[in-house]
Every structure is written in structure tokens, then in C-alpha cells.
mmCIF file of C-alpha atoms in Angstrom:
data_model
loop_
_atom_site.group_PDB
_atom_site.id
_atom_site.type_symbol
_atom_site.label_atom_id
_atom_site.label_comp_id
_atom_site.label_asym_id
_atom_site.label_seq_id
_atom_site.Cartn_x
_atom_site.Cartn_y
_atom_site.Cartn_z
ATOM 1 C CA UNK A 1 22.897 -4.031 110.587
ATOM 2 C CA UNK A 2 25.223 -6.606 109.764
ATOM 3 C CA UNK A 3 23.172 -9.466 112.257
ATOM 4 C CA UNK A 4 20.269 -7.499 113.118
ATOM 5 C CA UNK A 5 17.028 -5.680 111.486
ATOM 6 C CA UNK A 6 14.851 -3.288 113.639
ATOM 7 C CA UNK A 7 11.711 -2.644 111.880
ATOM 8 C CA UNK A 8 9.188 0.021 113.438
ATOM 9 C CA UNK A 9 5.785 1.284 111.601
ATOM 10 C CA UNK A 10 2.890 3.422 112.059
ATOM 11 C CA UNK A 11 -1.119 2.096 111.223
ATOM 12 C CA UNK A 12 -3.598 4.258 110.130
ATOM 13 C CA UNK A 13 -7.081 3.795 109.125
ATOM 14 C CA UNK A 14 -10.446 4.733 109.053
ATOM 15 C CA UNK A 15 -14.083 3.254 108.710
ATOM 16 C CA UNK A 16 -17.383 4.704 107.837
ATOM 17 C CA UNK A 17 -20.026 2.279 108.242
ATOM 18 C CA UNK A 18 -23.860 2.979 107.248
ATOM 19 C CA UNK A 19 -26.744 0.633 107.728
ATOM 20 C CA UNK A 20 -30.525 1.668 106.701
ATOM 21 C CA UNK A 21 -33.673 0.100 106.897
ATOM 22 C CA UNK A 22 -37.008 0.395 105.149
ATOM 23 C CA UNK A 23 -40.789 -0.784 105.455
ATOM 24 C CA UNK A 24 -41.771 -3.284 102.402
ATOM 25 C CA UNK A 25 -44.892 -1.678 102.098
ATOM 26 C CA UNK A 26 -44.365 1.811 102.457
ATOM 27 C CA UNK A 27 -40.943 2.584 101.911
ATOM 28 C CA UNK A 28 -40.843 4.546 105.090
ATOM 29 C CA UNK A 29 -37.013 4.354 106.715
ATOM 30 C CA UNK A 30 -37.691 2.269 109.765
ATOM 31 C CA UNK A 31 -33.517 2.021 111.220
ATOM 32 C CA UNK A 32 -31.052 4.189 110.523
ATOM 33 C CA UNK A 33 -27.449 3.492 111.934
ATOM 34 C CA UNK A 34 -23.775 5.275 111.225
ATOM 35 C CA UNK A 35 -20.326 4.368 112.520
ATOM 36 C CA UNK A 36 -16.625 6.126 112.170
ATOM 37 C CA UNK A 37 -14.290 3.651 113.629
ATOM 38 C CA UNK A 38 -10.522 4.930 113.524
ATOM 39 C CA UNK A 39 -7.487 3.189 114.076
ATOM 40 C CA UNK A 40 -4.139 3.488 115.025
ATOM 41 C CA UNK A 41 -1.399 1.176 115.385
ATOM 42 C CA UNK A 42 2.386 1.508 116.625
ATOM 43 C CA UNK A 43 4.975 -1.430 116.182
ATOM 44 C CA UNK A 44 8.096 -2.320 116.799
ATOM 45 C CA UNK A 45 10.258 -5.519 115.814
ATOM 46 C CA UNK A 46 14.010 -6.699 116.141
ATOM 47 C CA UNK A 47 15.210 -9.537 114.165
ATOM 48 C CA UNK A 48 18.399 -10.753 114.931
ATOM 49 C CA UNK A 49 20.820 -13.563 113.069
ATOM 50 C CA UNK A 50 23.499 -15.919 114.545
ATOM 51 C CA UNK A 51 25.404 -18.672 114.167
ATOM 52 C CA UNK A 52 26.120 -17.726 110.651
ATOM 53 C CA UNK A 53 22.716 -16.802 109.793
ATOM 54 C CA UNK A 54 21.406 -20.546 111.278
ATOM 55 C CA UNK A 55 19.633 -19.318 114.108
ATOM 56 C CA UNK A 56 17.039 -16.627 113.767
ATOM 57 C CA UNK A 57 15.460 -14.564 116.893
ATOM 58 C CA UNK A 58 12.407 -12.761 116.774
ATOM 59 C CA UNK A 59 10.474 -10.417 119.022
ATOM 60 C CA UNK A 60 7.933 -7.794 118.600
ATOM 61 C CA UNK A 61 5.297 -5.684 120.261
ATOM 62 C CA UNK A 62 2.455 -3.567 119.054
ATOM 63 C CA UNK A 63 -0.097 -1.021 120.320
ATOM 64 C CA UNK A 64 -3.597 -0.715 118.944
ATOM 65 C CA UNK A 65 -6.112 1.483 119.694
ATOM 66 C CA UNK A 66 -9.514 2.194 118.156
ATOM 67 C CA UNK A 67 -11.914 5.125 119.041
ATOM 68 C CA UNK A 68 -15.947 4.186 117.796
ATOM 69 C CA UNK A 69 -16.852 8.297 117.444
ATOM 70 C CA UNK A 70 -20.470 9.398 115.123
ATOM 71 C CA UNK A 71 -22.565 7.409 116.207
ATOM 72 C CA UNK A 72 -26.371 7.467 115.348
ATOM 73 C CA UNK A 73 -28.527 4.306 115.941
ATOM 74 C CA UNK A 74 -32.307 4.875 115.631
ATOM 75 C CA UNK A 75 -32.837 1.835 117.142
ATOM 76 C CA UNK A 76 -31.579 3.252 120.655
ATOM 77 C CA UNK A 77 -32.988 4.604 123.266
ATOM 78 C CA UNK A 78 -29.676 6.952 123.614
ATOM 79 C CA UNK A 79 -29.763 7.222 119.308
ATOM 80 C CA UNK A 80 -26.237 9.387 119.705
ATOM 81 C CA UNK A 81 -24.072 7.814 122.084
ATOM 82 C CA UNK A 82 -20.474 9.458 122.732
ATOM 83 C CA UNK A 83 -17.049 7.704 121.585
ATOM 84 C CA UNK A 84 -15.634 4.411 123.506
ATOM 85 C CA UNK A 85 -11.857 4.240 122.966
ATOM 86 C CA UNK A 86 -10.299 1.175 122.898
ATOM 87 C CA UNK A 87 -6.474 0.068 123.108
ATOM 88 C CA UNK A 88 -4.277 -2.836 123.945
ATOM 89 C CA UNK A 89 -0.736 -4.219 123.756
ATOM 90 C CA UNK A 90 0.313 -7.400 121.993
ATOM 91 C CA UNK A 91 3.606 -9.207 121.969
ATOM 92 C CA UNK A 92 5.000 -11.935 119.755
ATOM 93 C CA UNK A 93 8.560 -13.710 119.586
ATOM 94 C CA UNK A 94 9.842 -16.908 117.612
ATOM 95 C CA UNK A 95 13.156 -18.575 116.672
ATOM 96 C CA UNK A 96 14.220 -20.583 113.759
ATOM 97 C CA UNK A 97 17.280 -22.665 113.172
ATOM 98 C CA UNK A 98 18.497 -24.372 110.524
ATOM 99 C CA UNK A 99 20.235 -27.690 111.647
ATOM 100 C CA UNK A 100 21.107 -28.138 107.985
ATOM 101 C CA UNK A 101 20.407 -27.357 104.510
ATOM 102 C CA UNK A 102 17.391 -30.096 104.449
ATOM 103 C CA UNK A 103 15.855 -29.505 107.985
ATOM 104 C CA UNK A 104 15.361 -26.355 109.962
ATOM 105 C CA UNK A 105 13.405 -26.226 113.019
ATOM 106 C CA UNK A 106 11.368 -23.010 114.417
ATOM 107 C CA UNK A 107 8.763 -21.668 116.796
ATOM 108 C CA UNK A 108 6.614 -18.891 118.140
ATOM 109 C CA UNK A 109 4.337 -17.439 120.683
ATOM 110 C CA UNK A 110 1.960 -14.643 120.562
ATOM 111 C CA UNK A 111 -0.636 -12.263 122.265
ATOM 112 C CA UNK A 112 -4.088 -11.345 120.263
ATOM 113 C CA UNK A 113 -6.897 -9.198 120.881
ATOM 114 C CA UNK A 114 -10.391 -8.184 119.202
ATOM 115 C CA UNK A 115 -12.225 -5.231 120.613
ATOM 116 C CA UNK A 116 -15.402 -7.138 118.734
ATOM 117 C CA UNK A 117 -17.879 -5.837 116.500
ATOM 118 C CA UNK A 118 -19.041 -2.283 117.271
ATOM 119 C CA UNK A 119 -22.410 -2.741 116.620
ATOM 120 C CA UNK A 120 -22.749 -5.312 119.851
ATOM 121 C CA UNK A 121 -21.346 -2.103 121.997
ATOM 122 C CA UNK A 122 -24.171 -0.029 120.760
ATOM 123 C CA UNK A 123 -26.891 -1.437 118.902
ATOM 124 C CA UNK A 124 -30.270 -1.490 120.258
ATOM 125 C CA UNK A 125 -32.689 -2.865 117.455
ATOM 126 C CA UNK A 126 -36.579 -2.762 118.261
ATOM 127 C CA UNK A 127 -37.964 -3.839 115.080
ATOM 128 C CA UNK A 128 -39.558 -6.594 113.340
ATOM 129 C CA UNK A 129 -39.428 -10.376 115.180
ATOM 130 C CA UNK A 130 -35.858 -10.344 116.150
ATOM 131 C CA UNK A 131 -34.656 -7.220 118.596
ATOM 132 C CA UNK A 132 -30.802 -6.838 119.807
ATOM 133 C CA UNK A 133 -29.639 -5.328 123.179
ATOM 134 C CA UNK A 134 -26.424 -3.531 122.913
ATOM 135 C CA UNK A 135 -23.582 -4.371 126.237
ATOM 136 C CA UNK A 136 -21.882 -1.707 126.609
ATOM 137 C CA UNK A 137 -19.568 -3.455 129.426
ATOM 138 C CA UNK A 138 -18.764 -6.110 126.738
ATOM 139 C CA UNK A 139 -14.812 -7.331 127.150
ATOM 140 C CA UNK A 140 -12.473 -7.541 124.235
ATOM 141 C CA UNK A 141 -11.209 -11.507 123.433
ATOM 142 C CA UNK A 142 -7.798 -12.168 124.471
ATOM 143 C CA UNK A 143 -5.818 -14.808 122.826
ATOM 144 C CA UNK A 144 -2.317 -16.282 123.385
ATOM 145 C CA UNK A 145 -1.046 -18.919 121.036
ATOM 146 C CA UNK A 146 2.196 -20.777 120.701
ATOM 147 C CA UNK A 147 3.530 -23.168 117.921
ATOM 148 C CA UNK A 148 6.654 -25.514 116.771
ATOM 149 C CA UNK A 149 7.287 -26.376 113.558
ATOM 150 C CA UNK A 150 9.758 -27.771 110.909
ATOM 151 C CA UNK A 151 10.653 -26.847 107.222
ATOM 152 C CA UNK A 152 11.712 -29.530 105.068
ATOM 153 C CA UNK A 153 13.585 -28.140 101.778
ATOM 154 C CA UNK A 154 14.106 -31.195 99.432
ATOM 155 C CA UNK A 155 16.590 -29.452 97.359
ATOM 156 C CA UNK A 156 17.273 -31.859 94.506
ATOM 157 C CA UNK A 157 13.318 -31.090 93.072
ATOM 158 C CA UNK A 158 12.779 -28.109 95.031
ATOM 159 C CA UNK A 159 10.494 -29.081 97.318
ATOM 160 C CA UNK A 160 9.134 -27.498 100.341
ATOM 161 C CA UNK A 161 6.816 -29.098 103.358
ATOM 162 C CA UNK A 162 6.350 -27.451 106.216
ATOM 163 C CA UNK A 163 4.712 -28.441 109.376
ATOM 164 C CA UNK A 164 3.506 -26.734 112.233
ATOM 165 C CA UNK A 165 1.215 -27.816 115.449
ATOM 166 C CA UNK A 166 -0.335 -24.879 117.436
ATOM 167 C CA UNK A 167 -1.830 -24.331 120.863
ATOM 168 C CA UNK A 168 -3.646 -21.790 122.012
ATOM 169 C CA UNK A 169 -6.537 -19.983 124.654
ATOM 170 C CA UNK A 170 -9.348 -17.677 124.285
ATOM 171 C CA UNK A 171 -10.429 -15.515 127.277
ATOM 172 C CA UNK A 172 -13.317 -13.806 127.353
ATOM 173 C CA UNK A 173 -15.094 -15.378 124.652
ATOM 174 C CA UNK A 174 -17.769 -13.649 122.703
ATOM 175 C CA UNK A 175 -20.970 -15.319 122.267
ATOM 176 C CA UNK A 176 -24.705 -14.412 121.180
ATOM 177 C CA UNK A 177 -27.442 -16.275 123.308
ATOM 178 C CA UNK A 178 -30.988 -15.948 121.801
ATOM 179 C CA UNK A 179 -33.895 -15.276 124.155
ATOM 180 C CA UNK A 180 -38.022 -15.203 124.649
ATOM 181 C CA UNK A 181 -38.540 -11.053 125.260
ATOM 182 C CA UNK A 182 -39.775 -11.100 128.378
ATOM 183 C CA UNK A 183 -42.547 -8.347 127.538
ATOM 184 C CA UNK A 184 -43.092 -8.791 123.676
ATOM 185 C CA UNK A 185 -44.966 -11.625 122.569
ATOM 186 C CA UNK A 186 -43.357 -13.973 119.415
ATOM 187 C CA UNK A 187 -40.383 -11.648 119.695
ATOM 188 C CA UNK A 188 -36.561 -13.069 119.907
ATOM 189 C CA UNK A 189 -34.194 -11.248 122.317
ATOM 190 C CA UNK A 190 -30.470 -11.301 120.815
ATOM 191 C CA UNK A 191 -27.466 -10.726 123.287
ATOM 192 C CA UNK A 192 -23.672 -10.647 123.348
ATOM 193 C CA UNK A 193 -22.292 -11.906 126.072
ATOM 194 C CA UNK A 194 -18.961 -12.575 127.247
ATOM 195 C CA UNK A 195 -19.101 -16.424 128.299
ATOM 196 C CA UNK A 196 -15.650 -17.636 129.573
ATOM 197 C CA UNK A 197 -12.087 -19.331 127.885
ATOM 198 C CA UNK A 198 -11.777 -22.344 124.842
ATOM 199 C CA UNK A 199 -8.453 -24.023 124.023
ATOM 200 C CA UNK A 200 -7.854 -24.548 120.038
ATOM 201 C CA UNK A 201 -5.301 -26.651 118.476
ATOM 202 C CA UNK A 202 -4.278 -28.062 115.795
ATOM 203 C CA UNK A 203 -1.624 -29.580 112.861
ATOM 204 C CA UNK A 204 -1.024 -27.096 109.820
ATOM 205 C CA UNK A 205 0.578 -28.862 106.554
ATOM 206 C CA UNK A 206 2.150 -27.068 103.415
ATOM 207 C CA UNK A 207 3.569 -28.160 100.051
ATOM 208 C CA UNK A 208 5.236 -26.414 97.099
ATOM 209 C CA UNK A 209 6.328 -28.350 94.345
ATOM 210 C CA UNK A 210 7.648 -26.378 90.516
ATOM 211 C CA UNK A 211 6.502 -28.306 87.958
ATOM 212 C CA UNK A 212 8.171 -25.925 85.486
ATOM 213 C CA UNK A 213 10.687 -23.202 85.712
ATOM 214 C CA UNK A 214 7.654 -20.675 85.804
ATOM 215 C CA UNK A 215 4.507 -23.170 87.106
ATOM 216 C CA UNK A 216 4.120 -25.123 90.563
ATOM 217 C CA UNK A 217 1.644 -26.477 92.567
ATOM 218 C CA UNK A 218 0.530 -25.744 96.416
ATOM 219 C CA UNK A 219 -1.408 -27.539 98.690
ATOM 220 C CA UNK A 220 -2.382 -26.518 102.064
ATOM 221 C CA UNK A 221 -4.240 -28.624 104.433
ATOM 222 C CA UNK A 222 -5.157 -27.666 108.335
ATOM 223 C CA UNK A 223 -6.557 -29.602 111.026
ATOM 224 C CA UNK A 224 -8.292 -28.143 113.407
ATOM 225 C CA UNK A 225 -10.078 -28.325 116.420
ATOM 226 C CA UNK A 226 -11.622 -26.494 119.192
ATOM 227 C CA UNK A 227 -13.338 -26.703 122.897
ATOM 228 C CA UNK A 228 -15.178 -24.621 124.763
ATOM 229 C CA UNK A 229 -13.514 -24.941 128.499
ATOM 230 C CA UNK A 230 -15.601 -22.493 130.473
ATOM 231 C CA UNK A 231 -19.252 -21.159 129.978
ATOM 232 C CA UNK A 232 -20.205 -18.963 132.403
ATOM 233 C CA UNK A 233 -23.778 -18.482 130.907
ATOM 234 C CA UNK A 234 -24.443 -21.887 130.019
ATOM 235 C CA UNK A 235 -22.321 -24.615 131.046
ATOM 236 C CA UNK A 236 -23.891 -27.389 129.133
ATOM 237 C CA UNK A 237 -21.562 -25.699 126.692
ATOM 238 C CA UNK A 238 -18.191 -27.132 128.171
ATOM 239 C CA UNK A 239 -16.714 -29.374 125.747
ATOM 240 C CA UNK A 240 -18.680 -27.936 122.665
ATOM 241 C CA UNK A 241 -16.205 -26.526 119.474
ATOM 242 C CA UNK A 242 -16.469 -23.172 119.069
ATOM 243 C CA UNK A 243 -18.555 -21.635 116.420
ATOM 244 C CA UNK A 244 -17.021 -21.089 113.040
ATOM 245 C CA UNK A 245 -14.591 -23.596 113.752
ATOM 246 C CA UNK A 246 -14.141 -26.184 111.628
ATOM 247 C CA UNK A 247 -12.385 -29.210 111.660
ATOM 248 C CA UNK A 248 -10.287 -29.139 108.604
ATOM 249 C CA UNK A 249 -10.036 -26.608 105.887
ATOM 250 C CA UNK A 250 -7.063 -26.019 102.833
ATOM 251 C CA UNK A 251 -6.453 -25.321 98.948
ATOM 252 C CA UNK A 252 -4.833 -26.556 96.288
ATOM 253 C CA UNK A 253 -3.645 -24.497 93.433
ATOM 254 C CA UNK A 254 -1.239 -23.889 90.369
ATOM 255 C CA UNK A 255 1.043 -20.983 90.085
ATOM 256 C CA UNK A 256 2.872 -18.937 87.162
ATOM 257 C CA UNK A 257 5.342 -16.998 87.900
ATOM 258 C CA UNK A 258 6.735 -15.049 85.278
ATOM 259 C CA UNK A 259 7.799 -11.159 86.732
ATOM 260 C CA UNK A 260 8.591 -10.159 82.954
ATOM 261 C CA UNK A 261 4.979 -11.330 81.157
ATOM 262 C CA UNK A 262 2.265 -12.018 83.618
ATOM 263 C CA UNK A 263 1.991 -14.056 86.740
ATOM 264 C CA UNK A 264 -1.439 -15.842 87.822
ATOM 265 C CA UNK A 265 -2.506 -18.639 90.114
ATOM 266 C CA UNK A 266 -5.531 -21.011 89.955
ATOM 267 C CA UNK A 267 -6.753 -21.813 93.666
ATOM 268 C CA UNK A 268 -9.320 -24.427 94.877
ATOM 269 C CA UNK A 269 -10.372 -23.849 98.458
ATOM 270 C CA UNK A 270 -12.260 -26.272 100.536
ATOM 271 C CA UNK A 271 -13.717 -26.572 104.515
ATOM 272 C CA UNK A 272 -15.678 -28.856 106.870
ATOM 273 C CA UNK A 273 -18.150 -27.936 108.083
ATOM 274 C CA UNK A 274 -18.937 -24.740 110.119
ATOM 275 C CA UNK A 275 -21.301 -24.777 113.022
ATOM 276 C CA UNK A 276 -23.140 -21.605 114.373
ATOM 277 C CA UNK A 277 -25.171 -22.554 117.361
#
């Protein structure tokens, strides 16, 4: 329409996952583990412009569901366990307004979920030093995360900076703990556990510059940070960063742009560190 655009799709998709394992010494198969996962998505957004175009409105919702069907794990005492379906609905919605042609301010807010890996629903591994217990009753992460930024468009060389500070809170966070077997000696028990809620927030930071009609640079920088606010299993925890978190992270990179020859970019990525336990 003249103000408005409703968009509305359809997801489809399908994976096959297949995981063996063998005995170094005589090539026996010791594991054997298979996995269709399919998904489906429905969605439905309407983006609507006033004030002459200055003032932006965005909302949106979409329905995912995944069914885990064929499964075999060897490791199991149950090696063919029947399908778990999955679904749930997220929602997101934003505005942006441009107070001029320099300066335009915008924000958003959004649902997330992740079901989680498969293999923590089902996978019961019995081998070797290090065994894993499957949780069936596992809960999917729920996220909601809102942010407010501004675009800066230096006209006169082009330039672009953007800024944007986020919030946001995980539910049901998904952890491993690591355990003595309580009837195997010098044998490690692995579990996934659902251990309680972090907050994560941050400052993201953008720049593109042309250099050239058909070259530019970009730089991205992000700094991050996270904090475990409930730990159900262990509450030392409380006040730890999550894991795979870092503190910063970014690139910087050239791009050529030229839609009648070739177009290429050159991207340096870099990240703090990354912590795991």
C-alpha cells in the first residue's frame, strides 16, 4: 500500500543428522546415532509509514515448530525413542523516526526461543571416560530483549554510525554440570540442566565510510556483557557471565561494490575472550 507493507512467509526445512563411533583398535562400531529434525515456520509482519515517511512502525509475530522423528541412539537404553514436537510463538515490534536528515532515532523489543540441541533430549552415551544422560523434561530458553538506538548519516562524506544499547533476560537457562558417576569408577557424568534466568546487555557501534565510488570501509565493534541472576543448581553461580559470552567482539573490513564487474569484501574479525566453565 501506499503507507503500509504486510509481509507473510512460510519456513521449511529439514535435517538429517548422523553420528558414528568406532574402537581404535578394532574398528568395531561402538555408537551409532541418527536424527531427522523438521521445521516449520509461519510469519507475519506489518510495516507501516507516517509522518511523511519519518516515522516507521513495526510489528511482527511468528510460529515455529520442530518435530525430532528417526531416532536411533545406541547409546540408550530406549535406542528408538518416538518423536517430541516442539512449537512456540514469538513477537517483535520497533519504531524509527527520523527527526531530520542527520539524526533519526529508533527502537525495538522482541521474544526468542531455542528448543536446544536435540541430542541433550535423547542422548544417553555409555562409553569411554565421559558418559551423557539425556533429560527428556529439559525446557526450551526463553529470551526477551529490547533496544534504543540512533543513526547518524553525515551526508556531506557519506558517513554512517549507528548506535544501539540492548537489554535483555534469559529464562530457563541451559547449562551442562559435570559429575563423579556414582557407580563407575574414573568415569565423568555429563548433564543438561535447566538452571534459572541471566540479564545481558550491552552497547553495539557501527561505521561505514566510501573511500571510493566503488570501495569503503566498515567497522563494527560490540560490548558486551552478561550475569548469571539465578542458579537453581548451583548458586555460587549468581553473578558469573554466561558461557560463550564475551566481553567485546567486532570486524573491520573493505568493500567493492561494483554490480556490473565483481563485488568482494576483505573482513578481519576479532573477540575477547570466551569462557566455558
Amino acid at each position: 500500500g501506499a503507507n503500509n507493507v504486510l509481509t507473510a512467509g512460510l519456513y521449511l526445512a529439514r535435517e538429517e543428522e548422523e553420528m558414528y563411533k568406532y574402537s581404535g583398535q578394532t574398528g568395531a562400531q561402538t555408537y551409532r546415532y541418527e536424527l531427522t529434525t523438521d521445521m516449520t515456520a509461519l510469519y507475519l509482519q506489518d510495516q507501516i509509514f507516517l509522518m511523511d515517511d519519518r516515522l516507521n512502525l513495526l510489528g511482527g509475530i511468528r510460529w515455529d515448530q520442530w518435530k525430532y522423528d528417526d531416532i536411533y541412539d545406541s547409546g540408550s537404553s530406549n535406542s528408538t525413542p518416538g518423536k517430541v514436537e516442539k512449537d512456540h510463538v514469538t513477537y517483535r515490534g520497533g519504531a524509527k523516526f527520523r527527526v531530520n536528515d542527520t539524526v533519526a532515532l529508533r527502537s525495538s523489543i522482541g521474544t526468542a526461543f531455542w528448543p536446544g540441541n536435540p541430542k541433550w533430549l535423547f542422548q544417553n552415551l555409555n562409553s569411554g571416560a565421559t558418559w551423557r544422560e539425556a533429560n527428556p523434561n529439559l525446557s526450551p530458553e526463553k529470551t526477551w530483549m529490547a533496544d534504543i538506538g540512533t543513526d547518524i548519516s553525515l551526508t556531506p562524506w557519506q558517513t554512517l554510525i549507528r548506535a544501539t544499547g540492548y537489554y535483555g533476560v534469559i529464562e530457563d537457562i541451559m547449562a551442562y554440570t559435570y559429575e563423579a558417576h556414582p557407580s563407575v569408577a574414573n568415569t565423568t557424568l555429563v548433564k543438561t540442566r535447566n538452571i534459572g534466568e541471566a540479564e545481558i546487555y550491552g552497547l553495539e557501534l557501527s561505521l561505514q565510510q566510501p573511500i571510493t565510488q566503488n570501495l569503503s570501509f566498515t567497522g563494527a565493534l560490540t560490548l558486551n556483557h552478561s550475569r548469571i541472576t539465578e542458579d537453581q543448581i548451583n548458586p555460587d553461580n549468581v553473578g558469573n557471565q554466561l558461557r560463550n559470552s564475551p566481553d567485546f567482539w567486532g570486524s573491520l573490513g573493505l568493500r567493492y561494490t561494483r554490480p556490473d564487474l565483481i563485488n568482494g569484501e576483505l573482513l578481519f574479525r576479532f573477540s575477547d575472550s570466551r569462557y566455558y566453565d
